[in-house]
XYZ file of C-alpha atoms in Angstrom:
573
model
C -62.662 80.062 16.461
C -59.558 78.465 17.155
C -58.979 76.712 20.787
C -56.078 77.666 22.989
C -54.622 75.028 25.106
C -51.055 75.347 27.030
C -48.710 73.591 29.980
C -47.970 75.170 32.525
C -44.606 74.509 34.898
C -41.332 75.335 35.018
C -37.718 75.211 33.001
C -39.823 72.942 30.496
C -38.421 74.111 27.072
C -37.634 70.677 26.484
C -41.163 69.507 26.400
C -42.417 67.505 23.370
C -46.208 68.353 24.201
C -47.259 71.036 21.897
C -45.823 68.840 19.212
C -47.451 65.659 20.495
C -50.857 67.575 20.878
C -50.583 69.457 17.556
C -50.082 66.481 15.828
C -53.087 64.803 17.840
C -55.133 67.914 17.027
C -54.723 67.297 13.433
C -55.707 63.429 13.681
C -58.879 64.961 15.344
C -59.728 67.647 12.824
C -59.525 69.702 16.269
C -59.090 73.623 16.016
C -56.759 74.454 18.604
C -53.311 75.037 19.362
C -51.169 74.292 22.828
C -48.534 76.425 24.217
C -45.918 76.253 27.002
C -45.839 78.618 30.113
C -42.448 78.393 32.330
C -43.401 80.403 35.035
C -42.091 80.759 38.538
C -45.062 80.361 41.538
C -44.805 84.336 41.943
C -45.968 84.558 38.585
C -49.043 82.134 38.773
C -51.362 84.847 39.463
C -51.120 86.766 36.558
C -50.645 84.177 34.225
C -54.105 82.065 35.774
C -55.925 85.115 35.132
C -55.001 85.392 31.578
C -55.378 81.700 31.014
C -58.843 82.135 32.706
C -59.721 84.589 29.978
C -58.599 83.346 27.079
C -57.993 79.423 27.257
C -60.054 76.286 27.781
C -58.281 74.429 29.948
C -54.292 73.554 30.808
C -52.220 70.837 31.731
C -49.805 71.326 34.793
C -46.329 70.021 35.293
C -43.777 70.178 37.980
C -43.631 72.147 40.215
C -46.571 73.718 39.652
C -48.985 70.582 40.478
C -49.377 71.773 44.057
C -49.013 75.009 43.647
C -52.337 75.645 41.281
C -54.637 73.778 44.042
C -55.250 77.495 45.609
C -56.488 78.708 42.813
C -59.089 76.234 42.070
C -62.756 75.494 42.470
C -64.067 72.978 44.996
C -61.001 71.157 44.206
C -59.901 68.571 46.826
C -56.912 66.625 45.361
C -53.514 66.842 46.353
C -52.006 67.364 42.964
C -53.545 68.510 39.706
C -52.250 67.837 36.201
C -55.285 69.008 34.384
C -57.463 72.421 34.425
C -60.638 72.975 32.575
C -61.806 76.445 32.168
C -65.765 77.172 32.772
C -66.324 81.283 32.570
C -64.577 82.521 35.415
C -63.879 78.974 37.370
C -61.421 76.507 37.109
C -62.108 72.570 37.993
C -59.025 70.515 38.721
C -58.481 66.825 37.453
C -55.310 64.525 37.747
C -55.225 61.458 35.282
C -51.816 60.523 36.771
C -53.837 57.904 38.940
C -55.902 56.144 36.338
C -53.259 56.571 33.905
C -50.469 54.431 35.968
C -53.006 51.955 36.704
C -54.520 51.336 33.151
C -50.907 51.278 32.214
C -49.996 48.541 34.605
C -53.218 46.395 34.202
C -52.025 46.420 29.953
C -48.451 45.239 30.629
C -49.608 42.621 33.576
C -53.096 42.002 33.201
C -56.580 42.690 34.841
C -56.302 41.046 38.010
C -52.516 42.361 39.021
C -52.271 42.449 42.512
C -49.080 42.024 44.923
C -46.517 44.155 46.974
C -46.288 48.069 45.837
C -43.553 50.727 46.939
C -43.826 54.105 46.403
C -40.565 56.287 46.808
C -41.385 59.217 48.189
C -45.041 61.441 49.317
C -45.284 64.357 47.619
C -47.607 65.301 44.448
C -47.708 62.348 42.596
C -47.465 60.174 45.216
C -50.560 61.164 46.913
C -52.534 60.318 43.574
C -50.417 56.635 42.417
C -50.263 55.203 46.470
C -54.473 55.432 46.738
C -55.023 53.915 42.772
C -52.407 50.929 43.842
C -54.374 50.493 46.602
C -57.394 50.645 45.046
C -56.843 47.544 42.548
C -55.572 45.407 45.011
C -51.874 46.028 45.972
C -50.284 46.115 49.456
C -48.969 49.568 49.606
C -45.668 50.851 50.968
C -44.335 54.267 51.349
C -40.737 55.377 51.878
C -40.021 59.069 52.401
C -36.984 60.999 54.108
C -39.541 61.948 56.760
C -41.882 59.649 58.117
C -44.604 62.267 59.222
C -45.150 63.024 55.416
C -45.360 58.854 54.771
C -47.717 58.962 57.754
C -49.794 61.913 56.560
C -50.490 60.557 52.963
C -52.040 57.158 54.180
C -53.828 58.754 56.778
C -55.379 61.486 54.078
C -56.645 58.037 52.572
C -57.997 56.593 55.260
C -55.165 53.998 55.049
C -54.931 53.682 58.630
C -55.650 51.073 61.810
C -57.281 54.081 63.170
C -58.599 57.300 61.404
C -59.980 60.578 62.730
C -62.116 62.548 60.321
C -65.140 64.863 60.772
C -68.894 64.279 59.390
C -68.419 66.338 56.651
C -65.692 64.907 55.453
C -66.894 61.254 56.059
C -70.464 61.808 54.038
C -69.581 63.997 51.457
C -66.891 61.440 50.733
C -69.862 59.016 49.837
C -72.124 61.235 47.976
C -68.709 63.040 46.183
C -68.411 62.516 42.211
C -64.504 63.534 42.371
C -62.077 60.482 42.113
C -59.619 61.958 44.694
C -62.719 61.593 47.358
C -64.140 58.450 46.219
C -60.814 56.576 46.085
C -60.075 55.649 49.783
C -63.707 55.176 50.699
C -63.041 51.436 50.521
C -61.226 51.304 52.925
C -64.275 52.015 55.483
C -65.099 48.486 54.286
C -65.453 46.158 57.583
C -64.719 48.977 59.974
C -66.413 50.313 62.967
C -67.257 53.733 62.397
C -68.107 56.119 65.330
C -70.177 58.638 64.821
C -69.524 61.564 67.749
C -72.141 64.386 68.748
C -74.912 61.961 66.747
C -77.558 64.997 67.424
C -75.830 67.257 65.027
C -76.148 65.285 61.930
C -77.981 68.234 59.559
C -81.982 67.604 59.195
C -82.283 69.148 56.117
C -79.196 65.838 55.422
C -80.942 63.545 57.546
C -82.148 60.538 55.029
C -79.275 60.531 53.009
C -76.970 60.275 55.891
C -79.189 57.840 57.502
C -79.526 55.976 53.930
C -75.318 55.905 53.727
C -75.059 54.221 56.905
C -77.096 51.311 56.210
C -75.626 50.982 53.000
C -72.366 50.740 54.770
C -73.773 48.070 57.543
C -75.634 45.927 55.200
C -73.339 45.149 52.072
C -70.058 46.574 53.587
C -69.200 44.496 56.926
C -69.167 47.679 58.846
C -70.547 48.456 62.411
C -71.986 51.908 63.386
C -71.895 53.575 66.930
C -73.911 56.261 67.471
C -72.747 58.647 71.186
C -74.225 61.551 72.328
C -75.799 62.687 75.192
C -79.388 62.962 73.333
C -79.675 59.975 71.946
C -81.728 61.439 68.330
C -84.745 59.105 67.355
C -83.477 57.504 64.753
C -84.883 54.442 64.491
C -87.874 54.607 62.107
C -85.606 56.002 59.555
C -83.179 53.088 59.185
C -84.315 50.684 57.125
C -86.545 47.114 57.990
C -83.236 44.730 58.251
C -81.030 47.032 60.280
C -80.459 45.979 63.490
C -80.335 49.120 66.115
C -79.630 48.548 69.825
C -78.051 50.117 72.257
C -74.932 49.224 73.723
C -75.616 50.048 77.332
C -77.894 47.704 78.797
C -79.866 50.041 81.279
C -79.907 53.664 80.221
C -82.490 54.603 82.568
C -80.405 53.541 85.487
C -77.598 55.138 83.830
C -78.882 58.014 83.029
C -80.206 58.440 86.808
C -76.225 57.609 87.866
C -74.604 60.500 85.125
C -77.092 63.382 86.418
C -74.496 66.014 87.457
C -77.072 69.206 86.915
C -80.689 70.692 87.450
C -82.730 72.260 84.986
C -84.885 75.696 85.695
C -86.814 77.742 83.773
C -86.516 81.374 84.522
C -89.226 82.319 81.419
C -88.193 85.927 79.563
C -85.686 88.293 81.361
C -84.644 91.436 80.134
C -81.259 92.041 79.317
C -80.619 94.418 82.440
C -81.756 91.320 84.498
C -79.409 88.529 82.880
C -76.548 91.032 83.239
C -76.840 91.892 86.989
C -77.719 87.902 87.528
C -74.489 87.584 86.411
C -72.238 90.224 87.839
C -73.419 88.724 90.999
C -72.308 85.622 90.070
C -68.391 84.681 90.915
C -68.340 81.726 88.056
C -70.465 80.970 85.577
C -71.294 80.412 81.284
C -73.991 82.289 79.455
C -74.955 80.689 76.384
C -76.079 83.167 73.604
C -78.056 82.701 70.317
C -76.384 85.245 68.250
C -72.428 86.864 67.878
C -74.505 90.251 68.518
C -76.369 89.668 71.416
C -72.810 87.938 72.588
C -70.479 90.619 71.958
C -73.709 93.113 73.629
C -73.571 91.242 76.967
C -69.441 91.049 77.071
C -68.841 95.081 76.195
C -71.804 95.570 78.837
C -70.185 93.810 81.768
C -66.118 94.058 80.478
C -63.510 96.697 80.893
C -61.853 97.135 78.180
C -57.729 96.846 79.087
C -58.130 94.825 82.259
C -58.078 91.470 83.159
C -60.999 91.456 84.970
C -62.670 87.853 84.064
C -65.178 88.297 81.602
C -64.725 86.809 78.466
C -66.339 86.359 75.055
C -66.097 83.350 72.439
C -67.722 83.558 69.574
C -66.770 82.686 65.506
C -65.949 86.146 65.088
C -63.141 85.605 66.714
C -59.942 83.746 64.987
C -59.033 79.920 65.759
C -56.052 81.489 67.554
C -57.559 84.046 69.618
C -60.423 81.774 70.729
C -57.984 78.991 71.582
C -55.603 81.513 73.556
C -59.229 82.753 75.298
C -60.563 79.093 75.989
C -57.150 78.174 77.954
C -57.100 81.427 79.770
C -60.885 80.482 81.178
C -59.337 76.625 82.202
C -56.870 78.227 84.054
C -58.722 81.050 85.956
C -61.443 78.902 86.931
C -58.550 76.610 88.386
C -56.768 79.504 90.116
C -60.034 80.486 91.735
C -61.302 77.027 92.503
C -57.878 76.756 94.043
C -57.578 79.783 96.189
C -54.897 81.662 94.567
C -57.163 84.484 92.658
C -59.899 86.280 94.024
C -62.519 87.091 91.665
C -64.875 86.168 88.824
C -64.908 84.283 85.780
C -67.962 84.931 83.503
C -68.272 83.978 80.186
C -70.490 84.827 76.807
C -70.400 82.209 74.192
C -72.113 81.393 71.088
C -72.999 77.705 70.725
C -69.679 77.300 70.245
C -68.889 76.176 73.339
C -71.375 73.310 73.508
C -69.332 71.057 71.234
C -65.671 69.880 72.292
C -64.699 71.852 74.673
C -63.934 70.775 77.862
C -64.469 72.860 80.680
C -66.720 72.973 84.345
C -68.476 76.021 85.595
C -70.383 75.697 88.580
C -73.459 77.486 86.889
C -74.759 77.598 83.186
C -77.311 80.612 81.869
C -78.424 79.150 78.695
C -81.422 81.035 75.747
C -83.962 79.121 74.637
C -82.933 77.580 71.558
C -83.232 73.243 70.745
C -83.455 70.929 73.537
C -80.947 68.992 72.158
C -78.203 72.873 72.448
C -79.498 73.032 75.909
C -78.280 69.880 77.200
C -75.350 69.802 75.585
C -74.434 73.603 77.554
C -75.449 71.843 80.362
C -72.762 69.532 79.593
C -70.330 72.227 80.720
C -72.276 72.675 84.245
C -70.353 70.620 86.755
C -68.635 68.684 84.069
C -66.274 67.195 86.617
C -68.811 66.221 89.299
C -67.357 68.495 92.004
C -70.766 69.704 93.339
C -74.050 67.904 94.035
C -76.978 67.909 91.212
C -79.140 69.911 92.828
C -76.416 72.804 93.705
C -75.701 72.533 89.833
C -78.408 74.360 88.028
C -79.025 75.049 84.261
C -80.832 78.243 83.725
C -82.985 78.810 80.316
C -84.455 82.076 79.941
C -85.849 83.923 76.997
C -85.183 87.269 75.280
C -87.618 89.380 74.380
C -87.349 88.121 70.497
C -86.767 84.778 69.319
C -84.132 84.204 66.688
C -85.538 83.699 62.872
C -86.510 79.949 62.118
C -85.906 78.593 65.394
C -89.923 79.778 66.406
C -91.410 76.251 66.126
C -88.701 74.358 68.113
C -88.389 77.112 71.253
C -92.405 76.900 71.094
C -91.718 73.070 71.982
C -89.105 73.406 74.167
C -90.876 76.273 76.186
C -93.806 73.884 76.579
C -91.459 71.101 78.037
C -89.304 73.645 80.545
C -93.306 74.418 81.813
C -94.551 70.962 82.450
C -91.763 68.228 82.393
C -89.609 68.131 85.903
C -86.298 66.999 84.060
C -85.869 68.013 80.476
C -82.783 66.070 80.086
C -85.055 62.739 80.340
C -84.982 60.273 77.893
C -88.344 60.533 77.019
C -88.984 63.968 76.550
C -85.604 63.855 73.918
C -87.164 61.104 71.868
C -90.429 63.477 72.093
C -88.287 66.553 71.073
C -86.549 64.211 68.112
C -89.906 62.795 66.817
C -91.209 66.343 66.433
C -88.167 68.188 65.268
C -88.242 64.823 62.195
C -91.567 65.986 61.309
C -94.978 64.833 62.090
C -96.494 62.714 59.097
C -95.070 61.014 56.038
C -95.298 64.286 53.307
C -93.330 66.403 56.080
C -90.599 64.047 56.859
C -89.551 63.372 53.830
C -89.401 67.015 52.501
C -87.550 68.026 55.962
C -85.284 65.106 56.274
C -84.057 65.358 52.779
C -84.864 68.919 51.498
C -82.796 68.915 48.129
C -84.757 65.191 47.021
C -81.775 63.665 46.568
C -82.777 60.202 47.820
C -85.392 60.305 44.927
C -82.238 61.127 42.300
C -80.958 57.293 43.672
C -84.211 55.863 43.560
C -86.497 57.089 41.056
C -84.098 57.021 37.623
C -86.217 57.456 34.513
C -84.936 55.309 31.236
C -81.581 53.945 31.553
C -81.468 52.227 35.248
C -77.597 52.629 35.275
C -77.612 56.098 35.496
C -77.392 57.859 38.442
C -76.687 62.014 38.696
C -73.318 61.623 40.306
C -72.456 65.282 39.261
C -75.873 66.401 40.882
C -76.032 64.341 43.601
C -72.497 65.700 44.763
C -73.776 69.557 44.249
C -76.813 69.025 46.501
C -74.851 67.024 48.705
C -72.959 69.968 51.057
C -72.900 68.998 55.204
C -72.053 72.744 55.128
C -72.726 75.293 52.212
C -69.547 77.740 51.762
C -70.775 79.052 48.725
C -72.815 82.086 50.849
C -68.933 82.304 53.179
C -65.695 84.539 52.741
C -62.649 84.336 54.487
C -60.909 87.229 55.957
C -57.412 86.844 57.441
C -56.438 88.717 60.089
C -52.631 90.527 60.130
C -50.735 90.172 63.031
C -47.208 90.396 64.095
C -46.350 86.651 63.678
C -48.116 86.572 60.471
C -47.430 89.367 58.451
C -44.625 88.468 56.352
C -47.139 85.452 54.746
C -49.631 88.042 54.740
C -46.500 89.901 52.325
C -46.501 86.502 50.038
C -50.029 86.540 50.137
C -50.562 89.797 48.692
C -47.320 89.112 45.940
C -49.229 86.281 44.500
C -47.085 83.699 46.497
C -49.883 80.787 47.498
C -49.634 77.212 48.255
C -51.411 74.638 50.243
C -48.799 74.600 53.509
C -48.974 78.708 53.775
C -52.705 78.822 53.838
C -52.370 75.764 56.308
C -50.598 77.486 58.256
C -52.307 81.416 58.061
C -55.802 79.189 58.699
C -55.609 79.728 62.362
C -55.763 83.502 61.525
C -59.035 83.826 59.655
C -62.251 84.205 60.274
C -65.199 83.208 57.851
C -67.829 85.314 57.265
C -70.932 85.624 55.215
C -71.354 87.817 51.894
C -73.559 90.466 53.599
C -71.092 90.337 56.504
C -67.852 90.987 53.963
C -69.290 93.365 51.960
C -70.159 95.390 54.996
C -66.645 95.467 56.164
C -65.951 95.794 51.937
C -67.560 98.995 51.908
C -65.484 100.313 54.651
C -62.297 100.248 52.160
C -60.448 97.803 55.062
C -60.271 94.412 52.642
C -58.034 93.643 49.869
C -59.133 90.822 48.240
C -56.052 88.435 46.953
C -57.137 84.519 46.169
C -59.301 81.269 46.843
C -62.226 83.777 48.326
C -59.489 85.309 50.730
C -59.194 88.514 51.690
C -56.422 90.287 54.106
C -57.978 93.076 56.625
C -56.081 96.248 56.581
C -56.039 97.149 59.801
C -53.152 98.043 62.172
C -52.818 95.195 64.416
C -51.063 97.643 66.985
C -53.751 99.745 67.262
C -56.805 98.140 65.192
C -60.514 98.977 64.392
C -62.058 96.711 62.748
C -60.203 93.406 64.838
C -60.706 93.004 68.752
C -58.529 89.866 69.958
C -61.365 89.893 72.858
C -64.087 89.691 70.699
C -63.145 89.597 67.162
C -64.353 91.417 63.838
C -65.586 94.566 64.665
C -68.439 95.981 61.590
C -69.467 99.239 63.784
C -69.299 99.898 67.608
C -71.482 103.100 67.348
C -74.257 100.084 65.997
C -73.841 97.725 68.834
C -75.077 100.127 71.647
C -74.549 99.016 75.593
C -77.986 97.956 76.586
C -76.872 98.590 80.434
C -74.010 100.107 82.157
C -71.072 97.373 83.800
């Protein structure tokens, strides 16, 4: 069966490729021919899905070699010049980079090095700057605006001073694409700080561990570790890493920082919580689930009035729940000030216990991980207004304890009834050491639960080998593959919602309609699926139909809304 090949871009009669490639194919004794597409981004759409179907693979050409990103697989590159089909996904590939190096080390030699500028930061250049870089040049970039120049050598952390996330930093390492593994060098004789230590995923734990030795050992790099429980880490590095902390005397520190109390109320019922806090004039509550959440906010809220309860939770769009977060900051000012009478109580997810910045005088917080607790008690008299002891934590249980967290609130319960301070050192190392397993068979399974250490380690027959494909499939700091996306219309929005739905995508619109979506899980879209309100259009997108003057199925107080008859007031406000 005869192959089918093409390029894809546009006003490209002129093109000598299907001649070059036929005549290549016929060198090869390859079945296949190779076609040209001049298409305009409108059509992309229609023509991927046809290509999808009957072709295995495509090359790209101007302008098209941003435009096809959104319509790839797990594809992280900037521009793409090559597309192999595989059933009903396509995997993006740019040899622009390899081939402008391999080019210059033929004309100049192995070990060119010197001064490189690059005119300009778009497509190409965000694949040729990094390769320069890469074998040894000094690279320079000159664009008509400097925040694009600025961008690109950030992207490649090209920078005195980067700011990137955890799961961008380690899945860098452990990635098998070029475009990620290409500006990891530069982390070479760095200091790397990692914020928030504490969240680094258990089920991640030795690999992460296992990168940042590698880095400190043979790289020249220095690792800082911050958090306000400190994780016990230290058996896991390995025998000549040296760990110590940077503070001389926590203990005494620790003593000087204490800004809140700890109390354990043991279960309450959810009529109790709620009048607790309607009699409160400030204060957090820190929920385990976006039900139980949105349960306690309808409860004490009326709808339509400004009446100081609020709800944050990841139902809720990045917009909304910024708009919501600086509305709290300022009421909790205006009453702390004198210039509103009235209450401020809000229901958050754990959200809230990472980043934000904001002081209530008085934290309700569900048993969950020691390590969640503290960090809600962060937000309890943040700013040090009030004394320790008028500062209190409460933990309280619900009558059920969320799936798989059992083991750890068993813990944790036992701590709250016998330990004075649970925010002491020494009963977070004890929580760590537990929580990292107790012997040798369960650490190892729960510290790196898809074995990919053993992939490194353990190679069978040809030592040089190593699973890089694998290794970067088990590798995810946070699995989207069980997530949707569902945009949210809105008046500011809806004529990129238009392009959306006309086929029109590129990487700066979905930039910028990202602070209107909310991701959801598969059982959680097809729920709202079945209700007829989605219409799916690309990259696992989907718009909600819903009119955002009057909508059903979006609340910008509390977000996504599956059925309000099914979330039933547990007491009356």
């Amino acid at each position: 069966m005869k192959r089918k090949l093409a390029l894809i871009g546009k006003d490209i009669s002129y093109s000598l490729s299907p001649m070059i490639h036929g005549e290549i194919f016929r060198e090869m004794d390859y079945d296949a021919t190779y076609e040209l597409f001049s298409v305009d981004v409108a059509e992309l759409p229609m023509l991927v899905e046809k290509l999808k179907s009957e072709y295995v693979g495509f090359n790209v050409t101007k302008p098209h070699k941003q435009n096809i990103l959104p319509f790839l697989d797990d594809c992280d590159l900037k521009s793409v010049n090559t597309v192999r089909v595989d059933g009903d996904k396509l995997h993006g590939a740019s040899t622009d980079g390899y081939g402008f190096s391999r080019d210059l080390k033929i004309r100049f030699g192995e070990k060119i090095k010197g001064t490189a500028l690059v005119l300009g930061a778009g497509g190409v250049a965000r694949v040729i700057a990094p390769e320069l870089k890469k074998i040894g040049f000094d690279v320079y970039i000159r664009n008509r605006t400097v925040s694009k120049a600025e961008e690109l050598a950030a992207e490649n952390w090209d920078k005195p001073i980067v700011v990137t996330t955890n799961v961008q930093f380690f899945e860098s390492l452990y990635a098998n694409r070029t475009s990620r593994c290409r500006k990891i060098h530069n982390i070479a004789e760095s200091v790397i700080v990692f914020d928030e230590a504490q969240m680094l995923p258990v089920s991640l734990l030795r690999p992460c561990i296992r990168a940042i030795s590698e880095l400190t050992a043979h790289y020249g790099c220095t690792a800082v570790l911050c958090t306000a429980t400190q994780p016990a880490l230290d058996g896991l590095f390995g025998a000549g890493t040296v760990l110590r902390e940077i503070c001389p005397d926590t203990a005494a520190m620790y003593a000087d920082f204490r800004r809140v109390r700890y109390e354990w109320c043991g279960k309450l019922s959810d009529d109790t919580l709620a009048e607790r806090m309607q009699n409160t004039d400030a204060a957090l509550c820190v929920l385990n689930t976006k039900r139980t959440t949105r349960q306690y906010f309808e409860a004490l809220h009326t709808p339509g009035t400004d009446d100081g309860v609020y709800h944050l939770s990841t139902y809720m769009t990045p917009r909304h729940l910024a708009g919501t977060i600086e509305k709290i900051k300022a009421r909790l000012q205006a009453i702390r000030e004198g210039t509103v009478r009235g209450r401020c109580l809000v229901f958050s997810t754990s959200l809230i216990e990472a980043g934000v910045d904001i002081d209530f005088p008085t934290v309700y917080r569900e048993l969950s991980g020691l390590d969640s607790i503290i960090q809600a008690g962060g937000r309890c008299n943040r700013e040090g207004r009030q004394s320790a002891a008028e500062s209190v934590v409460y933990v309280f249980e619900r009558e059920k304890v969320p799936r798989g967290l059992e083991e750890v609130c068993e813990w944790v319960r036992g701590d709250l009834e016998t330990c004075p301070d649970i925010s002491a050192p020494e009963v977070i190392t004890r929580y760590f050491r537990r929580l990292y397993g107790a012997n040798v068979r369960e650490k190892t399974d729960r510290l790196d639960k898809n074995r990919i250490l053993p992939l490194i380690d353990h190679r069978e027959g040809d030592e040089a080998y190593i699973p890089y494909r694998e290794i970067a499939e088990l590798f995810r700091y946070i699995d989207q593959r069980d997530q949707m996306r569902i945009l949210v219309p809105n008046e500011e929005n809806r004529g990129l919602c238009e392009e959306l739905r006309r086929g029109i995508v590129n990487r700066k619109l979905l930039r910028t309609l990202a602070k209107d979506m909310v991701t959801l899980y598969t059982e959680e879209y097809n729920a709202l699926r079945d209700k007829g309100v989605l219409t799916p259009v690309c990259c696992g997108i989907a718009i909600l139909e819903d009119d955002y003057h009057a909508p059903r199925y979006y609340d910008p107080e509390c977000g996504i809304v599956f059925d309000r008859e099914a979330e039933a007031l547990f007491c009356e406000a």
